[in-house]
Tab-separated table of C-alpha atoms in Angstrom:
chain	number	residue	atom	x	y	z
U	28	UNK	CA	173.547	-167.198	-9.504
U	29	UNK	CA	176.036	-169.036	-11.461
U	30	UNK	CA	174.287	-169.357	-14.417
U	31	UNK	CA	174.275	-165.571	-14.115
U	32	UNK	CA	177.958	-165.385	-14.427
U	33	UNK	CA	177.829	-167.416	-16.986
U	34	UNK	CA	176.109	-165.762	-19.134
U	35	UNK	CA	177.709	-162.424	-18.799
U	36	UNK	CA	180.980	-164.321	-18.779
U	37	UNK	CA	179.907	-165.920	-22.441
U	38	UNK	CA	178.861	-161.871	-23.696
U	39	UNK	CA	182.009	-160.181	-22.298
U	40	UNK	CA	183.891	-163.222	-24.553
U	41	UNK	CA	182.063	-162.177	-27.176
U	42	UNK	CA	183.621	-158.699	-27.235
U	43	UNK	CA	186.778	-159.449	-28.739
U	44	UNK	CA	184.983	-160.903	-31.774
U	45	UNK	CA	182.805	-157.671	-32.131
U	46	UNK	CA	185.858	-155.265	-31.900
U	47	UNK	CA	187.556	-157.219	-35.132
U	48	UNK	CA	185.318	-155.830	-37.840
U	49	UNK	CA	187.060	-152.360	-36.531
U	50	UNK	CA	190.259	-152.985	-34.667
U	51	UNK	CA	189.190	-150.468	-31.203
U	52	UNK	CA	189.393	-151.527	-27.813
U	53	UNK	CA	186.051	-152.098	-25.807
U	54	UNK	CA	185.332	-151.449	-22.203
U	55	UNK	CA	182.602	-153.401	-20.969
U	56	UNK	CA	180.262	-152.823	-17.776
U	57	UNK	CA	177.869	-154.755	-15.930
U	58	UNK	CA	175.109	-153.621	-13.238
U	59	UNK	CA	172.469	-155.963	-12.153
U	60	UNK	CA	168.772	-154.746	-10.551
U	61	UNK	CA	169.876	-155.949	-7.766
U	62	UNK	CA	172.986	-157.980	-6.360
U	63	UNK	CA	171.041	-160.816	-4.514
U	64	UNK	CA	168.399	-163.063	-4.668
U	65	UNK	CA	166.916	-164.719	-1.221
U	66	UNK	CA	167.518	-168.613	-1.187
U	67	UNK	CA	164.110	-170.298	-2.095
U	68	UNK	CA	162.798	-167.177	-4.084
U	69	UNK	CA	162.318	-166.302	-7.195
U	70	UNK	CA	162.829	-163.020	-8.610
U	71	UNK	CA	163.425	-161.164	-11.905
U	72	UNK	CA	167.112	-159.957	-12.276
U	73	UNK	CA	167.245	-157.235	-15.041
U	74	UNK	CA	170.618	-157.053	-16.241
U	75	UNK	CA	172.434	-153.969	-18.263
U	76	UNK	CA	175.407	-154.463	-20.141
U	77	UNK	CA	177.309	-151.104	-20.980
U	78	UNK	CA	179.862	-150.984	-23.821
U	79	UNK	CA	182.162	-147.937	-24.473
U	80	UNK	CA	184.539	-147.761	-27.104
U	81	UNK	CA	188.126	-146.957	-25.604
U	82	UNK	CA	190.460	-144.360	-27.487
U	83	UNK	CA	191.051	-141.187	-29.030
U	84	UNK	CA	187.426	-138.829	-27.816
U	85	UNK	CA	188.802	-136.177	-30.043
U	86	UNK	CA	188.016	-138.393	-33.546
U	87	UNK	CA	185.295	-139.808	-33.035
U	88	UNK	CA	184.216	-141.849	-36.362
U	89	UNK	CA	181.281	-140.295	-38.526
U	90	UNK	CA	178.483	-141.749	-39.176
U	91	UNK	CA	175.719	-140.985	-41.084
U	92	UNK	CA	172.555	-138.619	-39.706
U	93	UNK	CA	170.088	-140.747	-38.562
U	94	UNK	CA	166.440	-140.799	-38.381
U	95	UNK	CA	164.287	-141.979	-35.377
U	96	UNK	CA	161.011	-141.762	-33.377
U	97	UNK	CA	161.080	-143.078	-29.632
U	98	UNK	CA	157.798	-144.844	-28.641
U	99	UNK	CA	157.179	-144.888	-24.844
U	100	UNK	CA	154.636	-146.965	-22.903
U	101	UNK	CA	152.973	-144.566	-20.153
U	102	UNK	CA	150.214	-147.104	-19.531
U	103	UNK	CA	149.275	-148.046	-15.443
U	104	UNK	CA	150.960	-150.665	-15.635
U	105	UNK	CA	154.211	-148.891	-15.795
U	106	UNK	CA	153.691	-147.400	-12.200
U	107	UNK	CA	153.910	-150.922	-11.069
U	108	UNK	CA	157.735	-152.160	-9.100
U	109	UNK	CA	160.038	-154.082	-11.319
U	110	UNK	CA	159.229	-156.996	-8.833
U	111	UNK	CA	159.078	-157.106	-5.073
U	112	UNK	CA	162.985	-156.746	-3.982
U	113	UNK	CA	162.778	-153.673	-6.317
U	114	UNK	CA	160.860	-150.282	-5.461
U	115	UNK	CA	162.125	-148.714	-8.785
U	116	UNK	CA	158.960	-148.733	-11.092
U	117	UNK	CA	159.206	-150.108	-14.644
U	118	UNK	CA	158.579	-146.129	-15.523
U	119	UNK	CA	161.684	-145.177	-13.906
U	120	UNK	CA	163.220	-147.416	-15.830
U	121	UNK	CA	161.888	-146.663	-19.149
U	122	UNK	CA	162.472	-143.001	-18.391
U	123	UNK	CA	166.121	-143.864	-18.083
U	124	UNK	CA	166.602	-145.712	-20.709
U	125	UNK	CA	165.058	-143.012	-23.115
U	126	UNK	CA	167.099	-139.894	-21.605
U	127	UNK	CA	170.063	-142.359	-22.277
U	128	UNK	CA	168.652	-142.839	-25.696
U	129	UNK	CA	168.549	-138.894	-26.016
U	130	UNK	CA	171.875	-138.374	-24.893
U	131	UNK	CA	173.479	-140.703	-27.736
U	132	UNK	CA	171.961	-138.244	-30.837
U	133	UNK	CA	173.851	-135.356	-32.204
U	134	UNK	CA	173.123	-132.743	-33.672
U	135	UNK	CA	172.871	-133.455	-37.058
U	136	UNK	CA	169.914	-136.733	-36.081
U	137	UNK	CA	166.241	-136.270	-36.525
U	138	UNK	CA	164.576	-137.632	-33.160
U	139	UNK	CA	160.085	-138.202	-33.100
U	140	UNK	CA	158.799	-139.289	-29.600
U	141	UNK	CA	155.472	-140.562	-29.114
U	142	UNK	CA	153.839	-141.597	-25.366
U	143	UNK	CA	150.672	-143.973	-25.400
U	144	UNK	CA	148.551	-145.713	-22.743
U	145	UNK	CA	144.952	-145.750	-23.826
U	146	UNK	CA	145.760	-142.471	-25.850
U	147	UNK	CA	148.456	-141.858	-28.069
U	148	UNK	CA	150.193	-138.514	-28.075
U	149	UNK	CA	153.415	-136.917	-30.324
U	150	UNK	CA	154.726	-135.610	-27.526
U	151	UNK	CA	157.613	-134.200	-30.148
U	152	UNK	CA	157.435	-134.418	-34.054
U	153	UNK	CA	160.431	-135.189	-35.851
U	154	UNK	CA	162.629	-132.438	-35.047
U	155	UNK	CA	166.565	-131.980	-35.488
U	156	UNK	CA	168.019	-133.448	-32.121
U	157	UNK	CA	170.110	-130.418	-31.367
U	158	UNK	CA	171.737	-129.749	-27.659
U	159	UNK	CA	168.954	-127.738	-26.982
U	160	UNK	CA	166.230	-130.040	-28.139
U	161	UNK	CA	167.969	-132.842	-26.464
U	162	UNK	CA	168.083	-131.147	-22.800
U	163	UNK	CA	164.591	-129.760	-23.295
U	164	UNK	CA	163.306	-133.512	-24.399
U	165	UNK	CA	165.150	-135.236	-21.809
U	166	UNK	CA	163.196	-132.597	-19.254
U	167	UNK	CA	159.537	-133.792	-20.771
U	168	UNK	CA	160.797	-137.251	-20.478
U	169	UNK	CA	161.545	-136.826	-16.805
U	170	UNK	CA	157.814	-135.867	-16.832
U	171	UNK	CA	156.770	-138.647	-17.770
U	172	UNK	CA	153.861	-140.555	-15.261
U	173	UNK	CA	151.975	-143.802	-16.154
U	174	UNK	CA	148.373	-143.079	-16.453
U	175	UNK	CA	145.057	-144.682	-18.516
U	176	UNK	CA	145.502	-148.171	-19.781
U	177	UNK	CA	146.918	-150.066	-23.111
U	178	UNK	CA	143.597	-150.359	-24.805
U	179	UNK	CA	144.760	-148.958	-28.794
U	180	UNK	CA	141.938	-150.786	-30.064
């Protein structure tokens, strides 16, 4: 576990160093799959590291419009647990990471989302990523079950 802290230790440092391009302040948030490990075992710890920039909401910067397509494995596999400490399914977590993708776009972003297992299927052609289309996308996403294999051949 301490190489753990370590590590997260050495990215938090990091974060004063990515704030200077832009002088903002950074808030910085850690969750781990789960908090312990048993002694002897061995186990996958998936880590996410959540970084928010701190000050004024009501000016946010612009940026440009952008342009993307989401591409989301739905293959069996992805019904299988994360590892055996873990009953959340590597689905569940690739569902959550892509409604958190969806909720980042505004309104004037182009969002494409395709599904594949043994198939592949547009489940939404590029399309302006408006509130609507965002709540209504992040609805199919929720969908979402693994099925059929990765066999694209």
């Amino acid at each position: 576990m301490r190489r753990s802290h370590v590590f997260v230790s050495s990215l938090l440092a990091l974060l004063p160093i990515a704030a200077q391009a832009e002088p903002a302040a950074l808030s910085a948030s850690v969750a781990l799959s789960h908090p312990q490990v048993l002694a002897g075992k061995v186990a996958d710890v998936y880590l996410m590291l959540t970084l928010e920039g701190v000050g004024d909401a009501a000016a946010p910067a612009a940026r440009p419009p952008l342009n993307l397509a989401l591409v989301v494995d739905r293959s069996g596999s992805m019904a299988e647990p994360t590892d055996s400490l873990n009953a959340r399914t590597k689905m569940s977590y690739a569902i959550a990471a892509a409604q958190r993708f969806v909720e980042g776009l505004q309104d004037q972003d182009s969002i494409a989302v395709v599904e594949y297992d043994d198939r592949v299927t547009v489940m939404l052609p590029a399309s302006p990523a408006t509130a609507a289309q965002r709540a209504g996308l992040r609805t199919r996403l929720a969908a979402l079950s693994p099925r059929g294999a990765t066999d694209l051949a």
